[in-house]
Tab-separated table of C-alpha atoms in Angstrom:
chain	number	residue	atom	x	y	z
E	85	MET	CA	23.469	-7.363	-36.971
E	86	THR	CA	23.389	-6.228	-33.355
E	87	THR	CA	26.736	-7.414	-31.702
E	88	THR	CA	27.648	-6.616	-28.049
E	89	ARG	CA	30.353	-7.958	-25.826
E	90	PHE	CA	31.309	-8.461	-22.286
E	91	ALA	CA	35.261	-7.975	-21.738
E	92	PRO	CA	36.206	-8.764	-18.111
E	93	SER	CA	39.814	-8.875	-16.868
E	94	PRO	CA	40.561	-12.436	-15.633
E	95	THR	CA	42.496	-10.912	-12.619
E	96	GLY	CA	39.830	-11.689	-10.049
E	97	TRP	CA	36.407	-13.224	-9.578
E	98	LEU	CA	33.405	-11.615	-11.035
E	99	HIS	CA	31.303	-9.576	-8.725
E	100	ILE	CA	27.930	-7.995	-8.771
E	101	GLY	CA	29.273	-4.721	-10.352
E	102	ASN	CA	30.661	-6.674	-13.344
E	103	LEU	CA	27.255	-8.284	-13.802
E	104	ARG	CA	25.542	-5.282	-14.808
E	105	ALA	CA	27.571	-4.739	-17.858
E	106	ALA	CA	27.261	-8.488	-18.731
E	107	LEU	CA	23.524	-8.573	-18.435
E	108	PHE	CA	22.807	-5.345	-20.059
E	109	ASN	CA	24.926	-6.232	-23.237
E	110	TYR	CA	23.687	-9.792	-23.254
E	111	ALA	CA	19.913	-8.583	-23.200
E	112	ILE	CA	20.441	-6.051	-25.931
E	113	ALA	CA	21.993	-8.897	-28.042
E	114	ARG	CA	19.479	-11.436	-27.383
E	115	GLN	CA	16.398	-9.015	-27.826
E	116	GLN	CA	17.726	-8.362	-31.390
E	117	GLY	CA	18.530	-11.857	-32.266
E	118	GLY	CA	22.316	-10.720	-32.563
E	119	THR	CA	25.674	-11.860	-31.121
E	120	PHE	CA	27.021	-11.769	-27.743
E	121	ILE	CA	30.772	-12.158	-27.398
E	122	LEU	CA	32.653	-12.999	-24.177
E	123	ARG	CA	35.953	-11.209	-24.766
E	124	ILE	CA	38.672	-12.068	-22.126
E	125	ASP	CA	40.757	-8.942	-21.483
E	126	ASP	CA	43.977	-10.985	-20.694
E	127	THR	CA	46.737	-8.666	-22.085
E	128	ASP	CA	48.133	-8.370	-18.491
E	129	ALA	CA	49.954	-11.637	-18.430
E	130	GLU	CA	51.105	-11.426	-14.968
E	131	ARG	CA	47.879	-10.858	-13.335
E	132	SER	CA	45.733	-12.847	-15.693
E	133	LYS	CA	44.917	-16.541	-14.431
E	134	ASP	CA	43.291	-19.404	-16.005
E	135	GLU	CA	41.296	-20.101	-12.819
E	136	TYR	CA	39.764	-16.612	-13.026
E	137	ILE	CA	38.958	-17.292	-16.816
E	138	GLN	CA	37.131	-20.527	-15.831
E	139	GLY	CA	35.546	-18.761	-12.908
E	140	ILE	CA	34.093	-16.053	-15.365
E	141	LYS	CA	32.600	-18.826	-17.530
E	142	ASP	CA	31.304	-20.863	-14.510
E	143	ASP	CA	29.436	-17.706	-13.196
E	144	LEU	CA	27.902	-16.611	-16.433
E	145	THR	CA	26.743	-20.318	-17.087
E	146	TRP	CA	25.339	-20.560	-13.672
E	147	LEU	CA	23.496	-17.226	-14.389
E	148	GLY	CA	22.113	-18.557	-17.892
E	149	LEU	CA	24.221	-15.964	-19.762
E	150	THR	CA	25.460	-17.872	-22.852
E	151	TRP	CA	27.904	-16.501	-25.384
E	152	ASP	CA	28.101	-16.934	-29.009
E	153	ARG	CA	31.945	-17.087	-29.116
E	154	VAL	CA	34.898	-16.380	-26.819
E	155	GLU	CA	37.893	-14.244	-27.849
E	156	HIS	CA	41.065	-13.892	-25.950
E	157	GLN	CA	42.885	-10.658	-26.256
E	158	SER	CA	46.274	-12.222	-25.587
E	159	ALA	CA	45.749	-14.048	-28.904
E	160	ARG	CA	45.342	-10.694	-30.897
E	161	MET	CA	48.627	-8.964	-30.071
E	162	ASP	CA	49.609	-8.703	-33.412
E	163	ARG	CA	46.423	-6.927	-34.340
E	164	TYR	CA	47.218	-4.298	-31.615
E	165	LEU	CA	50.803	-3.854	-32.727
E	166	GLU	CA	49.631	-3.312	-36.252
E	167	ALA	CA	47.261	-0.786	-35.053
E	168	LYS	CA	50.232	0.861	-33.116
E	169	GLN	CA	52.203	1.330	-36.217
E	170	ARG	CA	49.344	2.689	-38.189
E	171	LEU	CA	48.663	5.371	-35.445
E	172	ILE	CA	52.432	6.328	-35.444
E	173	ASP	CA	52.476	6.621	-39.288
E	174	MET	CA	49.510	9.005	-38.952
E	175	GLY	CA	51.180	11.016	-36.416
E	176	ARG	CA	48.618	10.146	-33.692
E	177	LEU	CA	50.701	8.167	-31.354
E	178	TYR	CA	53.812	9.458	-29.838
E	179	GLU	CA	56.556	8.307	-27.532
E	180	CYS	CA	57.002	9.688	-23.950
E	181	PHE	CA	59.671	9.386	-21.425
E	182	GLU	CA	58.348	10.810	-17.974
E	183	THR	CA	58.573	8.657	-14.874
E	184	PRO	CA	55.503	8.128	-12.793
E	185	THR	CA	57.301	10.470	-10.232
E	186	GLU	CA	57.731	13.277	-12.902
E	187	LEU	CA	54.245	13.008	-13.983
E	188	GLU	CA	52.790	13.312	-10.482
E	189	LEU	CA	55.052	16.326	-9.872
E	190	LYS	CA	53.447	18.019	-13.002
E	191	ARG	CA	50.228	17.124	-12.128
E	192	LYS	CA	50.349	18.724	-8.503
E	193	LYS	CA	52.014	21.842	-10.081
E	194	GLN	CA	48.971	22.205	-12.525
E	195	LEU	CA	46.565	21.759	-9.652
E	196	ASN	CA	48.237	24.334	-7.505
E	197	MET	CA	48.193	26.754	-10.263
E	198	GLY	CA	44.437	26.171	-10.632
E	199	LYS	CA	44.708	24.372	-14.081
E	200	PRO	CA	43.366	20.879	-14.998
E	201	PRO	CA	45.855	18.104	-14.604
E	202	VAL	CA	46.293	17.454	-18.396
E	203	TYR	CA	49.494	16.017	-19.904
E	204	ASP	CA	51.440	18.999	-21.358
E	205	ARG	CA	52.852	17.056	-24.425
E	206	ALA	CA	56.194	17.903	-23.649
E	207	ALA	CA	57.541	14.766	-25.292
E	208	LEU	CA	56.521	16.307	-28.537
E	209	ASP	CA	59.329	18.895	-28.174
E	210	LEU	CA	62.116	16.357	-27.614
E	211	SER	CA	64.866	15.964	-30.277
E	212	GLU	CA	65.708	12.646	-31.747
E	213	ASP	CA	69.005	12.798	-29.769
E	214	GLU	CA	67.206	13.425	-26.500
E	215	LYS	CA	64.639	10.594	-27.302
E	216	ASP	CA	67.622	8.300	-27.883
E	217	ARG	CA	69.089	9.173	-24.504
E	218	LEU	CA	66.018	9.045	-22.569
E	219	ARG	CA	64.953	5.692	-24.123
E	220	ALA	CA	68.240	4.310	-23.040
E	221	GLU	CA	68.043	5.561	-19.493
E	222	ARG	CA	64.439	4.845	-18.746
E	223	GLY	CA	62.403	3.344	-21.429
E	224	SER	CA	59.277	4.891	-22.796
E	225	HIS	CA	55.352	4.757	-22.946
E	226	TRP	CA	53.150	5.731	-25.772
E	227	ARG	CA	50.269	8.253	-25.948
E	228	PHE	CA	47.455	8.833	-28.394
E	229	LYS	CA	47.403	12.405	-29.718
E	230	LEU	CA	43.973	13.672	-29.304
E	231	ASP	CA	42.480	16.148	-31.616
E	232	HIS	CA	41.574	19.041	-29.551
E	233	ALA	CA	37.933	19.413	-30.508
E	234	ARG	CA	34.688	18.626	-28.803
E	235	ILE	CA	33.639	14.886	-28.741
E	236	ASN	CA	30.035	14.550	-29.088
E	237	TRP	CA	27.609	11.490	-28.826
E	238	VAL	CA	24.090	10.567	-27.621
E	239	ASP	CA	24.361	8.257	-24.799
E	240	GLY	CA	21.771	5.445	-24.516
E	241	ILE	CA	21.200	6.380	-20.914
E	242	ILE	CA	22.757	9.668	-20.038
E	243	GLY	CA	21.577	11.407	-23.235
E	244	GLU	CA	23.717	14.054	-25.009
E	245	ILE	CA	27.332	14.257	-23.909
E	246	SER	CA	29.962	16.570	-25.112
E	247	ILE	CA	33.522	16.473	-24.006
E	248	ASP	CA	36.310	19.037	-24.685
E	249	ALA	CA	39.183	16.926	-25.781
E	250	ALA	CA	41.544	19.666	-24.696
E	251	SER	CA	40.456	18.988	-21.096
E	252	VAL	CA	41.575	15.352	-21.174
E	253	SER	CA	45.179	14.121	-21.140
E	254	ASP	CA	46.346	12.207	-24.232
E	255	PRO	CA	45.594	8.573	-23.128
E	256	VAL	CA	48.560	6.213	-22.595
E	257	LEU	CA	48.143	2.997	-24.789
E	258	PHE	CA	51.417	1.299	-24.246
E	259	LYS	CA	53.108	1.017	-20.835
E	260	ASN	CA	56.844	1.396	-20.351
E	261	ASP	CA	57.066	-2.420	-20.015
E	262	GLY	CA	55.399	-2.694	-23.373
E	263	GLN	CA	52.059	-3.881	-22.060
E	264	ILE	CA	49.164	-3.007	-24.316
E	265	LEU	CA	46.430	-1.110	-22.426
E	266	TYR	CA	42.700	-1.960	-22.582
E	267	THR	CA	41.888	1.320	-24.209
E	268	LEU	CA	43.622	0.407	-27.577
E	269	ALA	CA	42.881	-3.308	-27.356
E	270	SER	CA	39.225	-2.507	-26.944
E	271	VAL	CA	39.175	-0.064	-29.848
E	272	VAL	CA	40.787	-2.561	-32.124
E	273	ASP	CA	38.537	-5.361	-31.129
E	274	ASP	CA	35.229	-3.322	-31.270
E	275	THR	CA	36.219	-2.110	-34.683
E	276	GLU	CA	37.251	-5.566	-36.085
E	277	MET	CA	34.462	-7.534	-34.298
E	278	GLY	CA	31.794	-5.178	-35.586
E	279	ILE	CA	30.459	-4.279	-32.065
E	280	THR	CA	27.448	-2.245	-32.521
E	281	ASP	CA	26.607	-1.401	-28.804
E	282	VAL	CA	28.624	-0.907	-25.745
E	283	VAL	CA	27.052	-0.531	-22.349
E	284	ARG	CA	29.337	-0.084	-19.458
E	285	GLY	CA	29.727	1.830	-16.247
E	286	SER	CA	29.479	5.649	-16.119
E	287	ASP	CA	33.207	5.778	-14.867
E	288	HIS	CA	34.123	5.149	-18.597
E	289	VAL	CA	32.630	8.187	-19.883
E	290	THR	CA	35.908	10.111	-20.319
E	291	ASN	CA	37.537	6.909	-21.768
E	292	THR	CA	34.732	6.668	-24.317
E	293	ALA	CA	35.381	10.000	-25.638
E	294	THR	CA	38.907	9.306	-26.315
E	295	GLN	CA	38.027	6.018	-27.706
E	296	ILE	CA	35.701	7.643	-30.236
E	297	GLN	CA	38.537	9.451	-31.620
E	298	MET	CA	40.732	6.480	-31.839
E	299	ILE	CA	37.864	4.424	-33.634
E	300	GLU	CA	37.603	7.273	-36.144
E	301	ALA	CA	41.347	7.295	-36.656
E	302	LEU	CA	41.527	3.790	-37.435
E	303	GLY	CA	38.641	3.955	-39.747
E	304	GLY	CA	36.013	2.016	-37.735
E	305	ASP	CA	32.308	2.647	-37.087
E	306	VAL	CA	31.484	4.207	-33.655
E	307	PRO	CA	29.262	1.933	-31.579
E	308	ARG	CA	26.254	3.095	-29.792
E	309	PHE	CA	27.413	3.773	-26.247
E	310	ALA	CA	25.431	3.677	-22.928
E	311	HIS	CA	26.903	4.401	-19.567
E	312	HIS	CA	25.029	2.885	-16.733
E	313	SER	CA	25.056	4.215	-13.145
E	314	LEU	CA	27.477	2.908	-10.537
E	315	LEU	CA	26.394	0.895	-7.690
E	316	THR	CA	26.639	2.154	-4.117
E	317	GLY	CA	25.950	0.568	-0.742
E	318	PRO	CA	22.456	0.792	0.858
E	319	GLN	CA	23.531	4.111	2.521
E	320	GLY	CA	25.078	5.449	-0.506
E	321	GLU	CA	28.619	4.533	0.405
E	322	ALA	CA	31.060	3.367	-2.161
E	323	LEU	CA	30.592	-0.243	-2.981
E	324	SER	CA	34.100	-0.836	-4.270
E	325	LYS	CA	35.479	-1.576	-0.793
E	326	ARG	CA	32.846	-4.266	-0.366
E	327	LEU	CA	33.084	-5.935	-3.909
E	328	GLY	CA	35.329	-8.674	-2.523
E	329	THR	CA	32.320	-9.871	-0.388
E	330	LEU	CA	29.902	-9.601	-3.393
E	331	ALA	CA	31.716	-12.034	-5.834
E	332	LEU	CA	29.060	-14.067	-7.758
E	333	ARG	CA	30.752	-17.310	-6.730
E	334	ASP	CA	30.354	-16.264	-2.956
E	335	LEU	CA	26.580	-15.439	-3.460
E	336	ARG	CA	26.194	-18.764	-5.129
E	337	LYS	CA	27.807	-20.605	-2.127
E	338	ARG	CA	25.253	-18.578	0.119
E	339	GLY	CA	22.518	-20.322	-1.719
E	340	ILE	CA	21.349	-17.013	-3.567
E	341	ALA	CA	19.261	-18.160	-6.616
E	342	PRO	CA	20.396	-16.862	-10.060
E	343	GLN	CA	16.937	-15.845	-10.784
E	344	ALA	CA	17.057	-13.513	-7.924
E	345	ILE	CA	20.221	-11.821	-9.001
E	346	LEU	CA	19.155	-11.407	-12.609
E	347	SER	CA	15.733	-10.030	-11.597
E	348	LEU	CA	17.201	-7.467	-9.256
E	349	MET	CA	20.080	-6.339	-11.458
E	350	ALA	CA	17.743	-5.972	-14.611
E	351	ARG	CA	15.746	-3.419	-13.010
E	352	LEU	CA	17.934	-1.837	-10.189
E	353	GLY	CA	18.420	1.809	-11.193
E	354	SER	CA	15.516	1.936	-13.676
E	355	SER	CA	12.115	3.411	-13.423
E	356	ASP	CA	10.555	-0.015	-13.382
E	357	PRO	CA	9.852	-2.015	-10.174
E	358	VAL	CA	11.886	-5.072	-9.499
E	359	GLU	CA	9.854	-8.203	-10.446
E	360	LEU	CA	10.868	-11.743	-9.964
E	361	ARG	CA	11.466	-13.661	-13.141
E	362	ALA	CA	11.613	-17.335	-13.464
E	363	SER	CA	14.147	-17.473	-16.272
E	364	VAL	CA	16.775	-15.499	-17.985
E	365	GLU	CA	14.528	-15.443	-21.067
E	366	GLU	CA	11.857	-13.472	-19.121
E	367	VAL	CA	14.487	-11.144	-17.835
E	368	VAL	CA	15.520	-10.365	-21.389
E	369	ALA	CA	11.971	-9.920	-22.450
E	370	GLY	CA	11.410	-7.384	-19.919
E	371	PHE	CA	14.489	-5.478	-20.254
E	372	ASP	CA	14.514	-1.624	-21.436
E	373	LEU	CA	17.691	0.335	-21.429
E	374	SER	CA	15.795	3.493	-21.858
E	375	LYS	CA	14.293	3.142	-18.321
E	376	PHE	CA	17.587	3.477	-16.649
E	377	GLY	CA	18.824	6.595	-15.159
E	378	SER	CA	22.365	7.980	-14.628
E	379	ALA	CA	22.121	8.700	-10.716
E	380	PRO	CA	24.094	6.409	-8.440
E	381	THR	CA	22.171	3.309	-7.711
E	382	LYS	CA	21.829	1.832	-4.301
E	383	PHE	CA	22.394	-1.934	-3.908
E	384	ASP	CA	21.650	-3.857	-0.784
E	385	ALA	CA	22.778	-7.593	-0.982
E	386	ASP	CA	20.032	-8.467	1.770
E	387	ASP	CA	17.372	-7.804	-1.047
E	388	LEU	CA	18.597	-11.117	-2.784
E	389	GLY	CA	17.352	-13.201	0.141
E	390	PRO	CA	13.702	-12.500	-0.080
E	391	LEU	CA	13.746	-12.804	-3.864
E	392	THR	CA	15.569	-16.157	-3.596
E	393	ALA	CA	12.806	-17.259	-1.056
E	394	ARG	CA	10.037	-16.058	-3.400
E	395	HIS	CA	11.588	-18.153	-6.188
E	396	LEU	CA	12.131	-21.115	-4.272
E	397	ALA	CA	8.302	-21.030	-3.170
E	398	THR	CA	7.479	-21.431	-6.864
E	399	LEU	CA	9.462	-24.503	-7.378
E	400	ASP	CA	8.237	-28.254	-7.208
E	401	ALA	CA	10.103	-30.933	-5.359
E	402	GLY	CA	11.487	-32.380	-8.613
E	403	ASP	CA	13.296	-29.026	-9.328
E	404	VAL	CA	15.436	-29.420	-5.988
E	405	ALA	CA	15.336	-33.209	-5.493
E	406	ASP	CA	19.094	-33.425	-5.671
E	407	VAL	CA	19.615	-30.952	-2.774
E	408	ILE	CA	16.706	-32.486	-0.800
E	409	THR	CA	18.273	-35.995	-1.322
E	410	ALA	CA	21.811	-34.702	-0.449
E	411	ALA	CA	20.391	-33.547	2.865
E	412	GLY	CA	19.542	-37.180	3.664
E	413	VAL	CA	15.695	-36.912	3.271
E	414	PRO	CA	14.361	-40.486	2.234
E	415	ASP	CA	12.820	-40.741	-1.260
E	416	ALA	CA	9.360	-41.340	-0.153
E	417	LEU	CA	9.535	-38.047	1.813
E	418	VAL	CA	11.089	-35.745	-0.671
E	419	ALA	CA	7.806	-34.376	-2.081
E	420	PRO	CA	5.960	-33.864	1.395
E	421	PHE	CA	9.023	-32.611	2.920
E	422	TRP	CA	9.510	-29.850	0.186
E	423	ASN	CA	5.794	-28.984	0.290
E	424	VAL	CA	6.184	-28.242	4.000
E	425	VAL	CA	9.374	-26.273	3.976
E	426	ARG	CA	9.432	-24.310	0.759
E	427	ASP	CA	7.584	-21.286	2.137
E	428	ASN	CA	9.976	-21.276	5.140
E	429	ILE	CA	13.377	-21.158	3.546
E	430	ASN	CA	15.478	-18.188	2.339
E	431	THR	CA	17.987	-20.283	0.430
E	432	LEU	CA	18.544	-23.902	-0.447
E	433	ASP	CA	21.093	-24.052	2.321
E	434	ASP	CA	18.282	-24.027	4.857
E	435	VAL	CA	16.950	-27.451	3.532
E	436	ALA	CA	19.613	-29.366	5.596
E	437	GLY	CA	18.653	-27.511	8.669
E	438	TRP	CA	15.017	-28.394	8.410
E	439	TRP	CA	15.707	-31.963	7.811
E	440	ALA	CA	18.024	-32.315	10.728
E	441	LEU	CA	15.139	-30.785	13.018
E	442	PHE	CA	12.743	-33.317	11.706
E	443	ARG	CA	15.141	-36.111	12.064
E	444	ASP	CA	16.982	-35.470	15.329
E	445	GLY	CA	14.483	-32.984	17.001
E	446	PRO	CA	15.387	-29.385	17.943
E	447	THR	CA	16.780	-27.693	20.742
E	448	PRO	CA	13.308	-26.950	22.560
E	449	LEU	CA	12.139	-23.499	23.135
E	450	ILE	CA	10.430	-23.797	26.553
E	451	ALA	CA	9.630	-20.855	28.902
E	452	ASP	CA	10.018	-21.506	32.523
E	453	GLU	CA	6.274	-21.039	33.132
E	454	ASP	CA	5.527	-23.527	30.278
E	455	ARG	CA	7.848	-26.209	31.386
E	456	GLU	CA	5.318	-28.325	33.438
E	457	PHE	CA	2.656	-27.871	30.735
E	458	VAL	CA	4.871	-29.080	27.917
E	459	ALA	CA	6.074	-32.154	30.071
E	460	GLN	CA	2.288	-33.096	30.613
E	461	ALA	CA	1.481	-32.597	26.973
E	462	PHE	CA	4.457	-34.618	25.797
E	463	ASP	CA	3.177	-37.525	28.091
E	464	LEU	CA	-0.037	-37.515	25.961
E	465	LEU	CA	1.801	-37.829	22.669
E	466	PRO	CA	1.015	-41.096	20.833
E	467	PRO	CA	3.935	-43.317	19.604
E	468	LEU	CA	5.404	-42.740	16.131
E	469	PRO	CA	4.724	-42.495	13.180
E	470	TYR	CA	2.462	-39.558	13.158
E	471	GLY	CA	-0.140	-38.711	10.640
E	472	PRO	CA	-1.762	-35.486	9.396
E	473	GLU	CA	-4.553	-35.942	11.991
E	474	THR	CA	-2.103	-36.236	14.980
E	475	TRP	CA	-1.691	-32.524	15.689
E	476	GLY	CA	-5.310	-31.828	16.063
E	477	GLU	CA	-6.151	-35.004	18.098
E	478	TRP	CA	-3.283	-34.425	20.402
E	479	THR	CA	-3.900	-30.756	20.995
E	480	ASN	CA	-7.555	-31.552	21.700
E	481	ALA	CA	-6.433	-34.119	24.504
E	482	VAL	CA	-3.924	-31.574	25.838
E	483	LYS	CA	-6.602	-28.952	25.890
E	484	ALA	CA	-9.072	-31.315	27.797
E	485	ALA	CA	-6.323	-32.312	30.276
E	486	THR	CA	-4.953	-29.012	31.081
E	487	GLY	CA	-7.765	-26.375	30.340
E	488	ARG	CA	-5.153	-24.465	27.960
E	489	LYS	CA	-6.538	-23.132	24.875
E	490	GLY	CA	-5.805	-20.732	21.984
E	491	ARG	CA	-2.184	-19.223	21.664
E	492	GLY	CA	-1.398	-20.338	25.416
E	493	LEU	CA	-2.010	-24.052	24.129
E	494	PHE	CA	-0.553	-23.945	20.601
E	495	MET	CA	2.569	-21.788	20.851
E	496	PRO	CA	4.376	-23.580	23.677
E	497	LEU	CA	3.899	-26.894	21.732
E	498	ARG	CA	5.130	-25.356	18.522
E	499	LYS	CA	8.225	-23.914	20.257
E	500	ALA	CA	8.966	-27.209	22.014
E	501	ILE	CA	8.601	-29.493	18.834
E	502	THR	CA	10.346	-27.020	16.162
E	503	GLY	CA	12.390	-24.709	18.423
E	504	ARG	CA	10.812	-21.851	16.503
E	505	GLU	CA	7.916	-19.389	17.058
E	506	ARG	CA	6.994	-19.433	13.362
E	507	GLY	CA	6.946	-22.008	10.654
E	508	PRO	CA	4.851	-24.414	8.568
E	509	GLU	CA	1.526	-25.686	9.771
E	510	MET	CA	1.990	-28.069	12.665
E	511	ALA	CA	-0.410	-30.648	11.095
E	512	ASP	CA	1.999	-30.915	8.244
E	513	VAL	CA	5.073	-31.012	10.372
E	514	MET	CA	4.187	-33.922	12.531
E	515	PRO	CA	4.056	-36.526	9.992
E	516	LEU	CA	7.817	-35.571	9.031
E	517	LEU	CA	9.078	-36.076	12.652
E	518	GLN	CA	11.434	-39.035	12.799
E	519	THR	CA	11.917	-38.973	16.582
E	520	LYS	CA	9.311	-38.344	19.510
E	521	PRO	CA	9.729	-34.922	20.983
E	522	VAL	CA	11.220	-34.855	24.469
E	523	VAL	CA	11.461	-32.072	26.828
């Protein structure tokens, strides 16, 4: 059975970059009728917070990405410690004692000599007495001993990949304070949970190479790996500095529709055009991993607004009745109000503004040369309430009284009544006005 996972760290809010991995792995599992696991990477007890765990679940639920089960890495520490001992017994995990400062000095020396900054395995030459002394002085960390051979796999997006393990430092699996790092925890979990497919960012390619050797050392089956491109800003700039402003919870607060986010992220970076989908099921049905490329992918949050607007325009009043009612629209006007404004809003946050305009009137936009004309026109307005015929009858009367016609007649009146140059048909607007327009 196809089994995928999404393994976020609950040390912050989910952002748009995280979503690509979640969506891709979810789509693969659902297309194959498999299992999608939400695996919380909470081995860092100090930085992991319950509010972030709940936030992850809330964001995924809002998007419609359901999981089949939840796993917490903090509950599986015994499994990681057992794997640690197995690797020690195999001679594949060894204790190291360098401080961060010492490692940085080694790195700089290697770079100055034109060599790759790869750990030199000096710890393997230490005697037991030296290890005891260093352990007492400074503690230790543990590294996985790579087999210096080429690591090959066919990546689901990039294609054939071959990495010389000798060009990579032996990865640290346990920190000086005893914290178990993601590299080992992920390998143990992927092996024991039967993960068949892993899609993640291209910044993990080297990490994948080392994990393949670790999986093989522990006797597991290597999953199919695919590494999607990293997102950049609209001008190709690094997106990492902006991710704090692209948290999913913040996009939700801005009124961005989940359908807009899913539709964009399911196609962004692929050879297929972005197409608005009405549901997560439609997104999954149209997902094709083979269509994605490895080049950096430009992401512009401004693209989410038009997609949200297009989605909202497809909805009926009943789909958003709670939002309309919350804005204060009377029940009898919910349907006509929505039919008038739905093609003229970018997000549901705009609903309240439109109702305030109809209820209280706008700040009129009146050019100096139109002020006398508008005042004369408003004197000809009949009393409330207005009907669908009011606009036509009134403008005909204004035309007869002033001689104005065409744009010179209609535009100043639209701007005076709505405070906007563009918007819904005025014949539809007039019946929604709750107060008589004044100059």
